[in-house]
PDB file of C-alpha atoms in Angstrom:
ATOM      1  CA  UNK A  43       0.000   0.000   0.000  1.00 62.00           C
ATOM      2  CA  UNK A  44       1.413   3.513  -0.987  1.00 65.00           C
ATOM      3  CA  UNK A  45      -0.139   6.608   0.988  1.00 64.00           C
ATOM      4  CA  UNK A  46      -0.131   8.736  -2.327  1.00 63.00           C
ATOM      5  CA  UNK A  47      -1.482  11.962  -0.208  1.00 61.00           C
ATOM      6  CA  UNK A  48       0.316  11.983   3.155  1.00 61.00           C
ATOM      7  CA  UNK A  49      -0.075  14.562   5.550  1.00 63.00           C
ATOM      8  CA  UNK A  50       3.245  14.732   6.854  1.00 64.00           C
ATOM      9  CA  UNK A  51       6.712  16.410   5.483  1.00 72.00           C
ATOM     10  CA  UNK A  52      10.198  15.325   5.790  1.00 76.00           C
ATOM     11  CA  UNK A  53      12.954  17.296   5.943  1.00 82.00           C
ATOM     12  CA  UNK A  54      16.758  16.386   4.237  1.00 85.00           C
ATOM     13  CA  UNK A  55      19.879  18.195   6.127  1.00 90.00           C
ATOM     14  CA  UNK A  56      23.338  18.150   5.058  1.00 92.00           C
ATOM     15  CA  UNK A  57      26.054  16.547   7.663  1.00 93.00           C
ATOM     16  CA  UNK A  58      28.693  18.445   6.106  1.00 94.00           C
ATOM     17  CA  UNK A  59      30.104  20.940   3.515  1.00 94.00           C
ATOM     18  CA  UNK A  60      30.676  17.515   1.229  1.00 92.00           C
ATOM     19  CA  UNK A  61      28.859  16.460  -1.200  1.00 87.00           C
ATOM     20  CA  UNK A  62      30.059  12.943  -0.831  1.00 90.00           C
ATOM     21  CA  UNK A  63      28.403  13.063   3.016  1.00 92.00           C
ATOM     22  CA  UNK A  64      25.307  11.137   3.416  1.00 90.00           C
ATOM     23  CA  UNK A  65      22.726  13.480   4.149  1.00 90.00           C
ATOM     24  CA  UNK A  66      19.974  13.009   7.609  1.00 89.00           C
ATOM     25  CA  UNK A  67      16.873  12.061   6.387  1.00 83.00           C
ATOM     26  CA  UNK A  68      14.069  12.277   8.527  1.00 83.00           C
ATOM     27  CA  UNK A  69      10.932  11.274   6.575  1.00 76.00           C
ATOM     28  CA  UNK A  70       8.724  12.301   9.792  1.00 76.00           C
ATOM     29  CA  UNK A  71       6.434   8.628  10.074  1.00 71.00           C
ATOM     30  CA  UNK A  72       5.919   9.728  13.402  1.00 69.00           C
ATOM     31  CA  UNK A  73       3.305  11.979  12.229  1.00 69.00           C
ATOM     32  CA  UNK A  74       0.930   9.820  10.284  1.00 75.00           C
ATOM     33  CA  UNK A  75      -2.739  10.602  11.464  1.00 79.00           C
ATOM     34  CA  UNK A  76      -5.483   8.470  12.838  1.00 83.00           C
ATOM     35  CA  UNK A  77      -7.415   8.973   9.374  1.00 84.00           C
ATOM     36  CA  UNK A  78      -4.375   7.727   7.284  1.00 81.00           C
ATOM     37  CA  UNK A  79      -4.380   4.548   9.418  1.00 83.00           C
ATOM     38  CA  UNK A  80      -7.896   3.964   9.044  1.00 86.00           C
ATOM     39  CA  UNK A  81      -7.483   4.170   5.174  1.00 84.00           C
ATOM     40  CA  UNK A  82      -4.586   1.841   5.277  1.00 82.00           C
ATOM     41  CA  UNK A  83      -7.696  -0.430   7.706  1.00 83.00           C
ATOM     42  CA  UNK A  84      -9.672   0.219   5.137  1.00 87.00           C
ATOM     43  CA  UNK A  85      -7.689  -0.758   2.477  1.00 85.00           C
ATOM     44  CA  UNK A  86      -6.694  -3.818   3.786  1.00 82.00           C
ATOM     45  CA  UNK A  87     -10.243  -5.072   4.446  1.00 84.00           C
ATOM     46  CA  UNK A  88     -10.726  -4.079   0.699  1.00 88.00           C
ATOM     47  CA  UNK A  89      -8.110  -6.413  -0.803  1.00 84.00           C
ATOM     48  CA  UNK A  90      -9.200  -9.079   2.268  1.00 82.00           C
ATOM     49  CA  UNK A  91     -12.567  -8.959   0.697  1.00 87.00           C
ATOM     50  CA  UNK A  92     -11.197  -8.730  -3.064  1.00 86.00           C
ATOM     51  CA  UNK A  93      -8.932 -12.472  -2.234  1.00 83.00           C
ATOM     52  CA  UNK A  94     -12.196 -13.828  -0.725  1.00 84.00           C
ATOM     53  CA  UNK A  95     -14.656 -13.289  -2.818  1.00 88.00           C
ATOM     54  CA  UNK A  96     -13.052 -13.686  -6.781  1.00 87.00           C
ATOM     55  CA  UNK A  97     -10.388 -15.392  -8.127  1.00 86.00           C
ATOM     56  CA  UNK A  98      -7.839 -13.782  -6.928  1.00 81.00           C
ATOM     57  CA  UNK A  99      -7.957 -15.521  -4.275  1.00 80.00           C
ATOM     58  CA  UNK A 100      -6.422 -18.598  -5.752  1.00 81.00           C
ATOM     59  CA  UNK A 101      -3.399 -16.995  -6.280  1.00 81.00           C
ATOM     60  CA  UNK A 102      -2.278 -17.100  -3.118  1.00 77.00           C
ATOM     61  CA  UNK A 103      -1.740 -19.993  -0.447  1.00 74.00           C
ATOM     62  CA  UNK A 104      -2.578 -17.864   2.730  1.00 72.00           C
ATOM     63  CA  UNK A 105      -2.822 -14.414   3.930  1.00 68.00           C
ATOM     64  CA  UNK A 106       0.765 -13.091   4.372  1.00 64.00           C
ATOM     65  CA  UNK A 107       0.345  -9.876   6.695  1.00 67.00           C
ATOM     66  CA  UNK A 108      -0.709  -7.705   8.379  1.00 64.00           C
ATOM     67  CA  UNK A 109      -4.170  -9.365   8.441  1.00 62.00           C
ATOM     68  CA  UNK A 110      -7.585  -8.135   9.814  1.00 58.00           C
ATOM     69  CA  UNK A 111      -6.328  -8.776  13.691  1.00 64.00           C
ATOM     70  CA  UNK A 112      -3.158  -7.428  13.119  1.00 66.00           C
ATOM     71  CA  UNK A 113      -2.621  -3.852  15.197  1.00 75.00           C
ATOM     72  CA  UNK A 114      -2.171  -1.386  11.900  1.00 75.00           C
ATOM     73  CA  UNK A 115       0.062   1.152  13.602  1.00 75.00           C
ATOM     74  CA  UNK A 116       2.450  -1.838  14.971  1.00 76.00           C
ATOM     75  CA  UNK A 117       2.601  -3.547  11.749  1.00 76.00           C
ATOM     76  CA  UNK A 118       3.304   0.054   9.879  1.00 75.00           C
ATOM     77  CA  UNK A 119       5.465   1.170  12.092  1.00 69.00           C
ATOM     78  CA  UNK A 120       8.359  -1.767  11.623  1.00 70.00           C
ATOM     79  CA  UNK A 121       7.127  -2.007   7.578  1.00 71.00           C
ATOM     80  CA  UNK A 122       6.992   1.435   6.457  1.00 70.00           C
ATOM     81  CA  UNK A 123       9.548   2.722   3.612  1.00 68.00           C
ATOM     82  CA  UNK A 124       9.668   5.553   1.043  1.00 66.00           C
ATOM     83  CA  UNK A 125       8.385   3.827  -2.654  1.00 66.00           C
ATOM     84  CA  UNK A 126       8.101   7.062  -4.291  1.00 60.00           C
ATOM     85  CA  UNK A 127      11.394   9.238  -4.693  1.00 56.00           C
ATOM     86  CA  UNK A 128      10.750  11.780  -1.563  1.00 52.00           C
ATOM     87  CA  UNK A 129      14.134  13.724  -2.841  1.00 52.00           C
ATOM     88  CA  UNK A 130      15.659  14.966  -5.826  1.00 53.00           C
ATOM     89  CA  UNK A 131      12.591  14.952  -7.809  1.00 52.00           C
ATOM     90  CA  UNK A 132      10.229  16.703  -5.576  1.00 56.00           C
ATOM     91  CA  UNK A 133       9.954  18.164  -2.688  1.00 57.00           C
ATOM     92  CA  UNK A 134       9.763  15.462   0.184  1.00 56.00           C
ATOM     93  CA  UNK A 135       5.574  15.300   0.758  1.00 56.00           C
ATOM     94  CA  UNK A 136       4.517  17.239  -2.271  1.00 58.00           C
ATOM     95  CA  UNK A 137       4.827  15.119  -4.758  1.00 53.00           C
TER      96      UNK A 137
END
């Protein structure tokens, strides 16, 4: 699941005059909102529903994760990772 329209915004700061320094990234997670979680709840129960009810559900052998019972902000938090390019290209959260 991507969050195409997040609500928070990172910031990038250089560690040194170098350009050959890796810069801090801080991407700012910590900040997603109650209603992004619910759409990622949402979202899952969607696809749930999709596997269950077509199909697609033949694809695959089992659920892999997070499932239904899974606690959404636990399973984000230790899964989450930038899939869009949040530098260079754009400005980190307005793309």
């Amino acid at each position: 699941m991507i969050l195409q329209d997040p609500s928070f915004l990172g910031t990038v700061t250089s560690t040194s005059n170098s350009i050959y320094d890796k810069p801090l990234i801080d991407f700012k997670w910590k900040t997603i909102t109650d209603y992004e979680y619910e759409v990622f709840n949402i979202t899952i129960a969607a696809i749930g529903n999709l596997v269950n009810t077509t199909m697609w559900g033949r694809l695959l052998a089992n659920e892999v994760f997070p499932g239904l019972e899974a606690p959404i902000k636990k399973f984000i938090g230790g899964h989450l990772e930038s899939a869009l390019h949040p530098i260079s290209t754009c400005q980190i959260g307005l793309c």
